[in-house]
XYZ file of C-alpha atoms in Angstrom:
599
model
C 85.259 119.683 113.598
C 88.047 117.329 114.148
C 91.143 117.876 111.664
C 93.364 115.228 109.660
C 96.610 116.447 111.519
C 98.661 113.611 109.892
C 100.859 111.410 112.275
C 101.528 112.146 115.285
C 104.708 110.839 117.144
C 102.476 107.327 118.198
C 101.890 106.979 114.852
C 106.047 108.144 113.869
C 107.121 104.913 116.182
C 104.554 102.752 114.716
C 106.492 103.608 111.141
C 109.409 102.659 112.589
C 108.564 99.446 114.183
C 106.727 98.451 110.660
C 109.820 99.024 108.680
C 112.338 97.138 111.460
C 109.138 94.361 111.056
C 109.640 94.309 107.342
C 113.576 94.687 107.296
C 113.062 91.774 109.866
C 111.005 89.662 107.606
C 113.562 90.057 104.662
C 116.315 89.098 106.877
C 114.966 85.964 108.284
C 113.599 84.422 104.556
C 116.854 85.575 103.183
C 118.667 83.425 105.758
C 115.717 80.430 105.894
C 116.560 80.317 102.021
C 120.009 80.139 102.137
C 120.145 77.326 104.882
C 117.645 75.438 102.414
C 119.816 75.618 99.535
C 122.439 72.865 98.531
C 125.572 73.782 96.501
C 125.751 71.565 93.542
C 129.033 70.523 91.994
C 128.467 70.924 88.590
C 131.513 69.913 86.006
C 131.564 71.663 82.431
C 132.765 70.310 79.658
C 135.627 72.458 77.243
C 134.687 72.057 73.593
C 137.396 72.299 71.218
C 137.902 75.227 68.230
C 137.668 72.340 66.136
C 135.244 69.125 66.340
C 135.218 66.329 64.093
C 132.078 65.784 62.177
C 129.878 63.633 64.018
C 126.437 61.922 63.055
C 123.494 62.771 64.946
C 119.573 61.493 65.087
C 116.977 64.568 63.640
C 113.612 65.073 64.736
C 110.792 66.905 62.648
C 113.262 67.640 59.549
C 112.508 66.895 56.052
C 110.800 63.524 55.659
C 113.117 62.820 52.632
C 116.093 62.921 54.152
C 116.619 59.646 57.154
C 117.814 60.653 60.466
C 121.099 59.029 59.803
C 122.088 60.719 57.455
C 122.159 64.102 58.914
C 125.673 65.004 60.460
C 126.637 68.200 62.944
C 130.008 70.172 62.774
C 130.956 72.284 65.614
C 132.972 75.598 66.387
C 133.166 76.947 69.977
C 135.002 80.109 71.504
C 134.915 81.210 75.101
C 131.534 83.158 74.255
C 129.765 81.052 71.651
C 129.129 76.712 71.178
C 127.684 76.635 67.480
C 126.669 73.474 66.053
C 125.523 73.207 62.173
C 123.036 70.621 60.773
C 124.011 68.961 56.867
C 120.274 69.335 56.456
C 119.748 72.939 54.860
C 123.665 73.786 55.764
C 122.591 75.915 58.290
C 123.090 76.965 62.395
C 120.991 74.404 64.761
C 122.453 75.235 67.949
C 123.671 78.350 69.952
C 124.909 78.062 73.358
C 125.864 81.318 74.768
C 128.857 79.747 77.331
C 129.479 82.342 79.615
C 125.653 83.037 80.327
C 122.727 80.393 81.981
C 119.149 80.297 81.489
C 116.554 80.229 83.926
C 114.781 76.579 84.837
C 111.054 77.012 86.410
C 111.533 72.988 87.812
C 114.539 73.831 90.455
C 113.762 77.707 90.759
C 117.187 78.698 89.599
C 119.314 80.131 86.737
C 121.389 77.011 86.454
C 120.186 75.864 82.678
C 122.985 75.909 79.634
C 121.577 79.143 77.698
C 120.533 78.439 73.847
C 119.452 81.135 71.657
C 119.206 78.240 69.284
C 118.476 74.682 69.990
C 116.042 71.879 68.996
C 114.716 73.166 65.310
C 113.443 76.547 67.419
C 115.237 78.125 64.441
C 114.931 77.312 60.637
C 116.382 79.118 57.075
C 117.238 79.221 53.305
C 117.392 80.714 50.466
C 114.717 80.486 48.453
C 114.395 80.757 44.266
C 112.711 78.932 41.090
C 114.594 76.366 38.880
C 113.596 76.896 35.053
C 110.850 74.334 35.296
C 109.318 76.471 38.181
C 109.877 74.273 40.716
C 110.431 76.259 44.043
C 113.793 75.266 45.466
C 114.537 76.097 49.335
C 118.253 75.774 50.764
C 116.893 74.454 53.999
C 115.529 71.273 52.264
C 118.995 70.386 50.465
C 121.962 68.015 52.408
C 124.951 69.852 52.523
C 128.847 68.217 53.413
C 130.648 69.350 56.272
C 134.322 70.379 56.565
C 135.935 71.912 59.310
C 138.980 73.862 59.037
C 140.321 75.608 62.040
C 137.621 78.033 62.816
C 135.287 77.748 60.157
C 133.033 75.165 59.020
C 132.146 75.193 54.470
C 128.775 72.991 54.072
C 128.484 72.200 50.247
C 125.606 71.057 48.310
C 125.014 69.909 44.941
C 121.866 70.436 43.232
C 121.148 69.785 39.182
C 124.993 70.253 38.920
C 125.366 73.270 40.963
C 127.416 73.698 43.920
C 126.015 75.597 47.016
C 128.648 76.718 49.860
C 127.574 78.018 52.800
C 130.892 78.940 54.151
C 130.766 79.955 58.490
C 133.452 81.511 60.419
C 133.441 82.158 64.059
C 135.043 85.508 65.123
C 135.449 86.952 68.584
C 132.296 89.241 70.149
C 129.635 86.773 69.512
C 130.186 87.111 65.477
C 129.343 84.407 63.127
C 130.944 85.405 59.533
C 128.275 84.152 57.384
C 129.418 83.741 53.206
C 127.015 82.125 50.635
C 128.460 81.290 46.983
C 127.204 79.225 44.006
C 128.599 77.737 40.957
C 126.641 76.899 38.185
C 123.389 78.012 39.804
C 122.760 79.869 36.434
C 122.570 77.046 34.816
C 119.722 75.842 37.471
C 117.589 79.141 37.820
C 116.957 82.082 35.687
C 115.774 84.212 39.643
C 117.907 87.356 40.109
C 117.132 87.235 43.229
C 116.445 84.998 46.361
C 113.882 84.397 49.025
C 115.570 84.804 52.549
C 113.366 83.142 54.923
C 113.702 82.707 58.492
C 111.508 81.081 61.187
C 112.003 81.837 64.854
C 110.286 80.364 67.961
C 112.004 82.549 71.243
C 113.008 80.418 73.783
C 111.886 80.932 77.719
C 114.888 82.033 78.989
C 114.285 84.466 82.119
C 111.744 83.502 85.169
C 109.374 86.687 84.203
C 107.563 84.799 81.264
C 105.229 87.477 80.866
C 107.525 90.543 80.650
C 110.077 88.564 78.558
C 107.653 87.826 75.846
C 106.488 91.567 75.654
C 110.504 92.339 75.248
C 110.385 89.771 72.402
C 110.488 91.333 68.603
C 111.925 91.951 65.621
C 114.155 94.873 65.269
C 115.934 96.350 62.090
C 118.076 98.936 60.684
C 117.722 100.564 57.184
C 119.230 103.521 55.380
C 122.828 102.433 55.532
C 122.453 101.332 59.671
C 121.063 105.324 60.527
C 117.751 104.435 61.234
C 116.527 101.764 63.599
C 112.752 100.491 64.004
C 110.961 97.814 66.135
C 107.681 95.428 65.791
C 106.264 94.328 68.305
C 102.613 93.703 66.547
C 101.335 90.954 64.521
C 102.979 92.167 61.325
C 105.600 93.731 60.245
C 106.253 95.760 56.920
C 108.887 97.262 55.452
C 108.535 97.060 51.149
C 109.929 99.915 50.717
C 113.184 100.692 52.695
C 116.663 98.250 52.635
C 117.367 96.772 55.840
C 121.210 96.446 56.807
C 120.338 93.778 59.584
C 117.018 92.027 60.601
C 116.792 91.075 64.524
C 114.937 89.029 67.054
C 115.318 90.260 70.293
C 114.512 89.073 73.497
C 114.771 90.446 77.199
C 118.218 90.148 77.152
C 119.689 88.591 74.085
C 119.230 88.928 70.206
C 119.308 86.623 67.446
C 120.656 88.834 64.243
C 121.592 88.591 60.605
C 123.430 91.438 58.500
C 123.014 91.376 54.821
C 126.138 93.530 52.960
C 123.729 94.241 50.672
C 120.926 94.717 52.366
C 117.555 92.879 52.652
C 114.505 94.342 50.411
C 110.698 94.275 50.426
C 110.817 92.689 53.933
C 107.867 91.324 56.022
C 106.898 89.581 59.097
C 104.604 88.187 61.305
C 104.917 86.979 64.479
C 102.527 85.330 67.778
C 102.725 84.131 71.046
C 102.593 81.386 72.442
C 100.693 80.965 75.936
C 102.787 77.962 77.454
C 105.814 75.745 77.184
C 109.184 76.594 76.263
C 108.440 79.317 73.356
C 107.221 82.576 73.993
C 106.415 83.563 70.311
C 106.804 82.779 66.680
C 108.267 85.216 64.638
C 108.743 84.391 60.456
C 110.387 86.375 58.644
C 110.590 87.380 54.711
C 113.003 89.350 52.415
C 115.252 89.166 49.344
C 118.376 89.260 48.646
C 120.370 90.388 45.285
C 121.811 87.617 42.631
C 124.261 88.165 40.475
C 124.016 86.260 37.009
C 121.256 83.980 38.571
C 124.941 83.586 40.945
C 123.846 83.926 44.699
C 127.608 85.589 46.485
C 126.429 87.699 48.836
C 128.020 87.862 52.414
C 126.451 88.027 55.687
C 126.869 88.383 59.587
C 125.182 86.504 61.834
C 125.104 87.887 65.814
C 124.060 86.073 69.095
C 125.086 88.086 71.741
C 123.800 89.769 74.954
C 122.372 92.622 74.865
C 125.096 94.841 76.476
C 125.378 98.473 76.488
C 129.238 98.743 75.832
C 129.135 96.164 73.547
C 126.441 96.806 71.098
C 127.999 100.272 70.668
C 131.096 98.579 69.630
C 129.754 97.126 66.929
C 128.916 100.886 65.285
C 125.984 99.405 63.782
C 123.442 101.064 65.862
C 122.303 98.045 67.345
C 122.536 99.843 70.958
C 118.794 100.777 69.397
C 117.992 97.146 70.480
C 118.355 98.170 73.954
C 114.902 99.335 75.097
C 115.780 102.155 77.138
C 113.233 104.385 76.476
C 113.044 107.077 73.960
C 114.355 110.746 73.472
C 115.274 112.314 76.984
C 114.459 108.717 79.227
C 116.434 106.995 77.040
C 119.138 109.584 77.968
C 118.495 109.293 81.540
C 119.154 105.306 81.452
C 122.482 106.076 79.098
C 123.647 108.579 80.820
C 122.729 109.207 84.382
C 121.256 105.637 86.361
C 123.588 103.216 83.889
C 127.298 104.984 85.022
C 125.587 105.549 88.268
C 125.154 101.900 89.162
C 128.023 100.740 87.931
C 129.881 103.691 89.584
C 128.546 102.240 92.855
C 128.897 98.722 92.223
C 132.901 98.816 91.624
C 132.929 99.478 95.288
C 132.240 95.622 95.631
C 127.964 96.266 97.335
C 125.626 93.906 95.954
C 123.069 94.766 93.421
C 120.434 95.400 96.113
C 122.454 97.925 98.288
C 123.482 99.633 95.042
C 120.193 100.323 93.969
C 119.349 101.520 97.661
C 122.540 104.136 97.495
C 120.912 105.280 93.896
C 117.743 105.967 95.621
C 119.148 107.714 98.545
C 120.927 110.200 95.604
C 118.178 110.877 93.153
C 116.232 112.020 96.396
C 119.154 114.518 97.261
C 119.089 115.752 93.712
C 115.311 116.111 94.141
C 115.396 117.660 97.548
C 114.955 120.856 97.335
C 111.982 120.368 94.766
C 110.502 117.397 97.469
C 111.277 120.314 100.439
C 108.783 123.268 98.649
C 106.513 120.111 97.829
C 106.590 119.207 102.105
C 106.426 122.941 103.103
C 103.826 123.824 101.032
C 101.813 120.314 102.340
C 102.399 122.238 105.664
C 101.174 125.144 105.383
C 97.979 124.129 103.094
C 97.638 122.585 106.741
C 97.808 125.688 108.788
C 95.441 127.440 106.384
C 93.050 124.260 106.608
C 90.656 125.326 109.819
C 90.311 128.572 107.944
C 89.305 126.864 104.679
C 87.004 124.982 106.442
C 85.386 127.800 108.417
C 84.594 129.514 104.857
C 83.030 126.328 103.604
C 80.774 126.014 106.744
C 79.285 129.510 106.177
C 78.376 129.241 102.724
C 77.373 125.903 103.098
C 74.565 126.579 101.191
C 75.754 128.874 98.801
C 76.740 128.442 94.853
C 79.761 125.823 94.336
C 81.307 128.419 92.953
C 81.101 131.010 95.457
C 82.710 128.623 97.614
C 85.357 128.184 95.509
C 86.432 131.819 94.735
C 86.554 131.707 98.331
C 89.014 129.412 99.011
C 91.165 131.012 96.092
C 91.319 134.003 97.673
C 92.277 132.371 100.996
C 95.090 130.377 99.301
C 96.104 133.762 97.154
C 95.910 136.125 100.748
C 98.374 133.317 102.581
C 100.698 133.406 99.732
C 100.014 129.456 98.959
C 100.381 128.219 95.272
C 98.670 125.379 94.866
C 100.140 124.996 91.026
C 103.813 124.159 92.905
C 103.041 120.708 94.644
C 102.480 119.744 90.634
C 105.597 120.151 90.072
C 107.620 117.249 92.476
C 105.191 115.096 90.216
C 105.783 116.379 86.797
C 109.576 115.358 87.472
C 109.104 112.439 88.744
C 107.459 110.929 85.853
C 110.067 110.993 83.599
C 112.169 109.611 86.495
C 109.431 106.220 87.295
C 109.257 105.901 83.088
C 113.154 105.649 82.933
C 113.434 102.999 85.978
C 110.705 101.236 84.395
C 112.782 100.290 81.496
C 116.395 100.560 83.407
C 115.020 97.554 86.092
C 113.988 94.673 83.495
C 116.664 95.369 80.986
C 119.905 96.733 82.557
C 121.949 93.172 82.162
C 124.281 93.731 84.319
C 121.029 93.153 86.857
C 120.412 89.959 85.912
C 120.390 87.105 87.735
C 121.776 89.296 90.530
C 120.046 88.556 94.119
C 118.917 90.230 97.398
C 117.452 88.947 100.225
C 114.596 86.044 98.927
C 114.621 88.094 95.398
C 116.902 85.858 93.321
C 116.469 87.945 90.177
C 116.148 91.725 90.524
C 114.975 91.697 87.360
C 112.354 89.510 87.794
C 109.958 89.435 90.184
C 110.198 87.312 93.856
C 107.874 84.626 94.455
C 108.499 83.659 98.353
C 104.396 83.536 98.959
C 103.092 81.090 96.487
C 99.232 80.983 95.636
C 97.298 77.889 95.199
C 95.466 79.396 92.732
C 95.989 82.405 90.193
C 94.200 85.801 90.876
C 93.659 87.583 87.704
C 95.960 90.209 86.794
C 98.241 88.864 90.306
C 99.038 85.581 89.330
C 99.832 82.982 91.372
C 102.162 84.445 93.873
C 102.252 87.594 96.060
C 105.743 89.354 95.915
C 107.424 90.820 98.878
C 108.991 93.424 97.320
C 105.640 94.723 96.219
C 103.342 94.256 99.279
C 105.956 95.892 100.923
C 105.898 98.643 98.441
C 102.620 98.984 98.202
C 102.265 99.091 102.713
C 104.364 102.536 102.218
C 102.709 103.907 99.259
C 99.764 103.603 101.558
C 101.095 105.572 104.723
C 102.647 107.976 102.512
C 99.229 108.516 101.088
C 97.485 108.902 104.548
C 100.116 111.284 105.506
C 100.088 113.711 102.513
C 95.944 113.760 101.769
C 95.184 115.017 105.551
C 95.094 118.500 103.755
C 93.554 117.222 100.489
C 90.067 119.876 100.260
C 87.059 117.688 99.390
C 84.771 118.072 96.603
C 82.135 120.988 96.787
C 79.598 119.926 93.851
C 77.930 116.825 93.795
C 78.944 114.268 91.257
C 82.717 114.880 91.748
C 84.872 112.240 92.437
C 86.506 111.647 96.017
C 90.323 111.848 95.186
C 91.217 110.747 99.218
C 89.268 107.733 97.987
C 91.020 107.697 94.848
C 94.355 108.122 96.548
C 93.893 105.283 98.792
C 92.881 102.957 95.762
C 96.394 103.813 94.097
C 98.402 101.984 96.325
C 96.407 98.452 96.116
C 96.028 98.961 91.938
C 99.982 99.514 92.145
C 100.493 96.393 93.842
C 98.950 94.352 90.824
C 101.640 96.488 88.564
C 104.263 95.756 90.545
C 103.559 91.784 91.354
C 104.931 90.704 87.841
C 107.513 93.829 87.602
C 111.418 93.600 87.922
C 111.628 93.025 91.870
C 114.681 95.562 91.617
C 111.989 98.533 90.743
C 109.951 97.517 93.725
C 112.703 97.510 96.072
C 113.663 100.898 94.855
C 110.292 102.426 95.054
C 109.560 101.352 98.705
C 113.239 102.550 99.562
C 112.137 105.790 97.756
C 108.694 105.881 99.900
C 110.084 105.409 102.948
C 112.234 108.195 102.570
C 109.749 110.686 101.539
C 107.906 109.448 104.546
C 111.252 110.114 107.179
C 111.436 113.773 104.752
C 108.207 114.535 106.059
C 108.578 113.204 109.749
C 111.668 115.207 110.213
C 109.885 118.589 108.390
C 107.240 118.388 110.583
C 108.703 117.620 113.898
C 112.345 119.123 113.700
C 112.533 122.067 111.095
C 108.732 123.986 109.819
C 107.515 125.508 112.969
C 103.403 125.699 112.099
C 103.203 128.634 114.538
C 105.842 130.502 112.907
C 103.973 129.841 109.326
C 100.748 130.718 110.679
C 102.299 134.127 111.777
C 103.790 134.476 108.717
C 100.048 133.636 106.342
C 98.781 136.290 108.834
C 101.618 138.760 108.210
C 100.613 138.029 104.309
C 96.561 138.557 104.483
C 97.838 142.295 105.600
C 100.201 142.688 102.867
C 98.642 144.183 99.516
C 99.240 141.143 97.493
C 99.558 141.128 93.523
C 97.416 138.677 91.890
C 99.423 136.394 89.668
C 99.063 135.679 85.949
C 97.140 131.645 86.606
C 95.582 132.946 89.672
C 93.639 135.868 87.531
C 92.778 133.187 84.666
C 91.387 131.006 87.141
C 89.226 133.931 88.843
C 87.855 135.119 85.431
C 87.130 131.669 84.261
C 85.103 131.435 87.540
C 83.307 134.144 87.069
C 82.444 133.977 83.414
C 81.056 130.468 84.576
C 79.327 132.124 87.383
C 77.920 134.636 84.705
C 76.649 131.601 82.690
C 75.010 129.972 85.401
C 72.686 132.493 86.485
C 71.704 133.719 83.166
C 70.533 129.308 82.727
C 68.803 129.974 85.571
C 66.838 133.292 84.498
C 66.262 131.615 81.153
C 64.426 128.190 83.176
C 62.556 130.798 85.693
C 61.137 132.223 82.884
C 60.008 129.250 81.268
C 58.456 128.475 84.334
């Protein structure tokens, strides 16, 4: 019978010559693409801390209110370009200046970035005048002033005055202060409506994965606690929420109430195509004071960076979606300080991520070297295992399996410890898998054709769209997905086959894994492809250099032989196994006498 030896050193220099072919392949579109490429001279305009008021035409705003007549004030810092609209006194454009925003016509990140632009963002207060007329801030004209660094917009309705008084601070922080005069005399509410319509702007080249990072997030019970919503709905009647978010891959939209928010609730959809990925609309109420609305408020639009959300000591470092409980702790405190560890030595994103896959496989060495040796030996023992199965070839499954069991338990094999290399790794692929598409420090960083490691590479287009593909094949995942597949070959030469009929083939099953990972990986970060096939590729070289240069098979069959003559104590899973197999056994054959008697 011939044996699945694994590779032989043919099939060792084939490896080799398939990685230098794909290494090859990167190199030459990397330097095809750059040759393409034009530098554009682009010239940026400075805005000042303080604009003059300007008039400016209005699309799709209240239909009482002519375009004319609605003016813009601006403020602007090095992080932040806010503009404010008269009409509803409130925020109707946020340019993030030190940032740019991805634009699907020219391929590139090259796009001013705006959180909020083009009525993608709309509030007010809300409340009931005596006659029980509804009254909405966002519908009233307000009067600009700038002063410095902060913009009042005042309103006048029925004889009160409404201020909505803005202030632009340092670390992305709009001060946000609401106060009335003679609103008492107006409304008879002790409380107002705070409502808020978003539509998230396409910002990042991975549509699909950005609009699954899109949500609302929150924090209640005086900032301790921190939820998200990702659903349809969300609900939260009964708990005060210190700040109500929408987040996005990379950025958030926020608002902090001083006082809190109460009896809050959302929905939210996407949006298939165009420039919005979802609609998110959001409800809650805020305290008044006398039928007096003074409440104070923060509004954030800032990037959603590690170091600085934990500034803030408002837990919004929740927003971050790092995983939770002990993989969120592996992206906070193991890869993050990694990478950046490595990258202050001046490598490129891409070579970084290569050194951190090179040292997470010398952490896991010695766990990946009893995982190898034992893959060696089950190899040894194989012609054995196979000479069993050929003489009770037609005897009881189970026979055959005690059998085996008692082969692997004479050589001294456990089969339970190549679980274990995979039970750690787990944790490990979970963690990367939220590390890759939101570590911000990754994006918009390139390598080779992959322009965004946190998006996926395009470089072979599709004519058409393959469901669950798309309509391009990446690189970085084909090429994953080649080693996956020789790593497979080379570890299931030993795999035993099935003994009863009707159970599955898992060498078939292990050979479909590879091809169902590719359509995973396609539309993943491109950075968590490249690290997986650097990761593969290693593991293959790991078990290249066991086999040929440091497990002599001789030596290990001499030592399984030296074991079969050694009284050997039968371990504690080893006996629950056996006794399950025979109380099965025992269960079996007294089926059988009961249907040969019906007979």
């Amino acid at each position: 019978m011939q044996q699945n030896n694994g590779i032989d050193k043919k099939q060792m220099i084939s490896f080799a010559v398939l990685c230098l072919v794909l290494f090859g392949f990167m190199f030459y579109f990397q330097n095809k693409q750059a040759g393409e490429e034009q530098l554009k001279a682009q010239q940026q305009k400075t805005e000042q801390a303080k604009t003059a008021v300007k008039q400016t035409q209005a699309t799709n705003i209240n239909p009482n209110v002519t375009p004319n007549a609605i003016q813009t004030a601006s403020l602007s810092n090095k992080e932040l370009n806010v503009e404010f609209s008269s009409l509803g006194g409130q925020v109707s454009k946020v340019q993030l200046s030190e940032y740019k925003a991805y634009d699907h016509k020219t391929d590139k990140a090259d796009l001013p970035l705006y959180l909020i632009n083009k009525n993608n963002s709309n509030y007010g207060f809300q409340f009931k005048d005596k006659t029980g007329k509804v009254i909405n801030t966002k519908d009233l004209v307000f009067s600009p002033s700038v002063n410095g660094n902060a913009v009042t917009m005042t309103a006048n309705y029925n004889g009160a005055v409404i201020q909505f008084i803005y202030t632009l601070l340092p670390k992305y922080t709009l001060d946000f202060k609401v106060r009335t005069q003679g609103l008492s005399t107006v409304t008879s509410d002790n409380k107002a409506d705070f409502i808020w319509d978003y539509n998230v702007r396409n910002l990042e080249k991975g549509r699909a994965q950005e609009q699954s990072h899109s949500e609302f997030s929150y924090a209640f019970n005086n900032y301790k606690d921190y939820d998200y919503d990702g659903r349809t709905t969300m609900e939260e009647e009964k708990e005060t929420l210190n700040w109500i978010g929408v987040k996005q891959q990379f950025f958030a939209s926020v608002i902090e109430a001083k006082n809190g928010f109460t009896q809050s609730k959302g929905n939210q959809e996407n949006v298939e195509e165009g420039e919005y990925l979802k609609k998110l609309n959001y409800e809650g109420f805020v305290q008044m004071t006398g039928s007096e609305l003074n409440q104070d408020f923060m509004w954030y639009f800032m990037p959603l960076d590690l170091p600085l959300l934990k500034s803030y000591d408002k837990n919004f470092d929740e927003i971050l979606p790092l995983g939770w409980s002990f993989i969120g702790w592996m992206n906070r405190g193991f890869f993050m300080p990694m990478y950046n560890i490595i990258a202050d030595w001046g490598l490129t994103a891409g070579w970084v991520i290569f050194l951190m896959t090179i040292i997470v496989k010398l952490i896991l060495s010695p766990i990946m070297y009893k995982q190898h040796k034992l893959s060696a030996m089950m190899k040894v023992i194989r012609p054995e295992i196979d000479e069993v199965n050929a003489k009770l070839k037609d005897a009881d499954p189970m026979k055959k399996q005690q059998a085996t069991m008692e082969i692997y338990r004479k050589a001294g094999v456990n089969q339970m410890a190549g679980c274990l290399p995979a039970l750690v790794q787990i944790p490990i692929f979970y963690a990367l898998f939220r590390f890759f598409p939101n570590f911000i420090d990754l994006r918009g960083q390139g390598f080779w054709f992959a322009k965004d490691l946190t998006a996926y590479d395009d470089l072979i287009k599709l004519p058409f769209k393959i469901p669950f593909l798309g309509d391009h094949l990446s690189v970085f995942a084909l090429a994953c997905t080649v080693v996956i597949l020789i790593y497979t070959i080379m570890t299931s030469g030993n795999m035993q086959q099935p003994q009863q009929e009707g159970m599955p083939n898992m060498k078939v099953l292990m050979y479909i894994f590879p091809i169902t990972f590719l359509f995973f990986l396609n539309t993943s970060a491109s950075g968590l492809s490249w690290y997986y096939f650097v990761s593969n590729a290693i593991n293959i070289l790991i078990i290249l250099v066991i086999k040929y240069w440091i497990l002599d098979e001789k030596k290990i069959h001499a030592q399984i032989q030296a074991n079969k003559e050694k009284p050997k104590a039968e371990g504690k899973f080893q006996k629950r196994m056996r006794e399950m197999m025979e109380k099965a056994q025992e269960q079996q054959k007294a089926q059988e006498q009961i249907r040969n008697k019906k007979k």
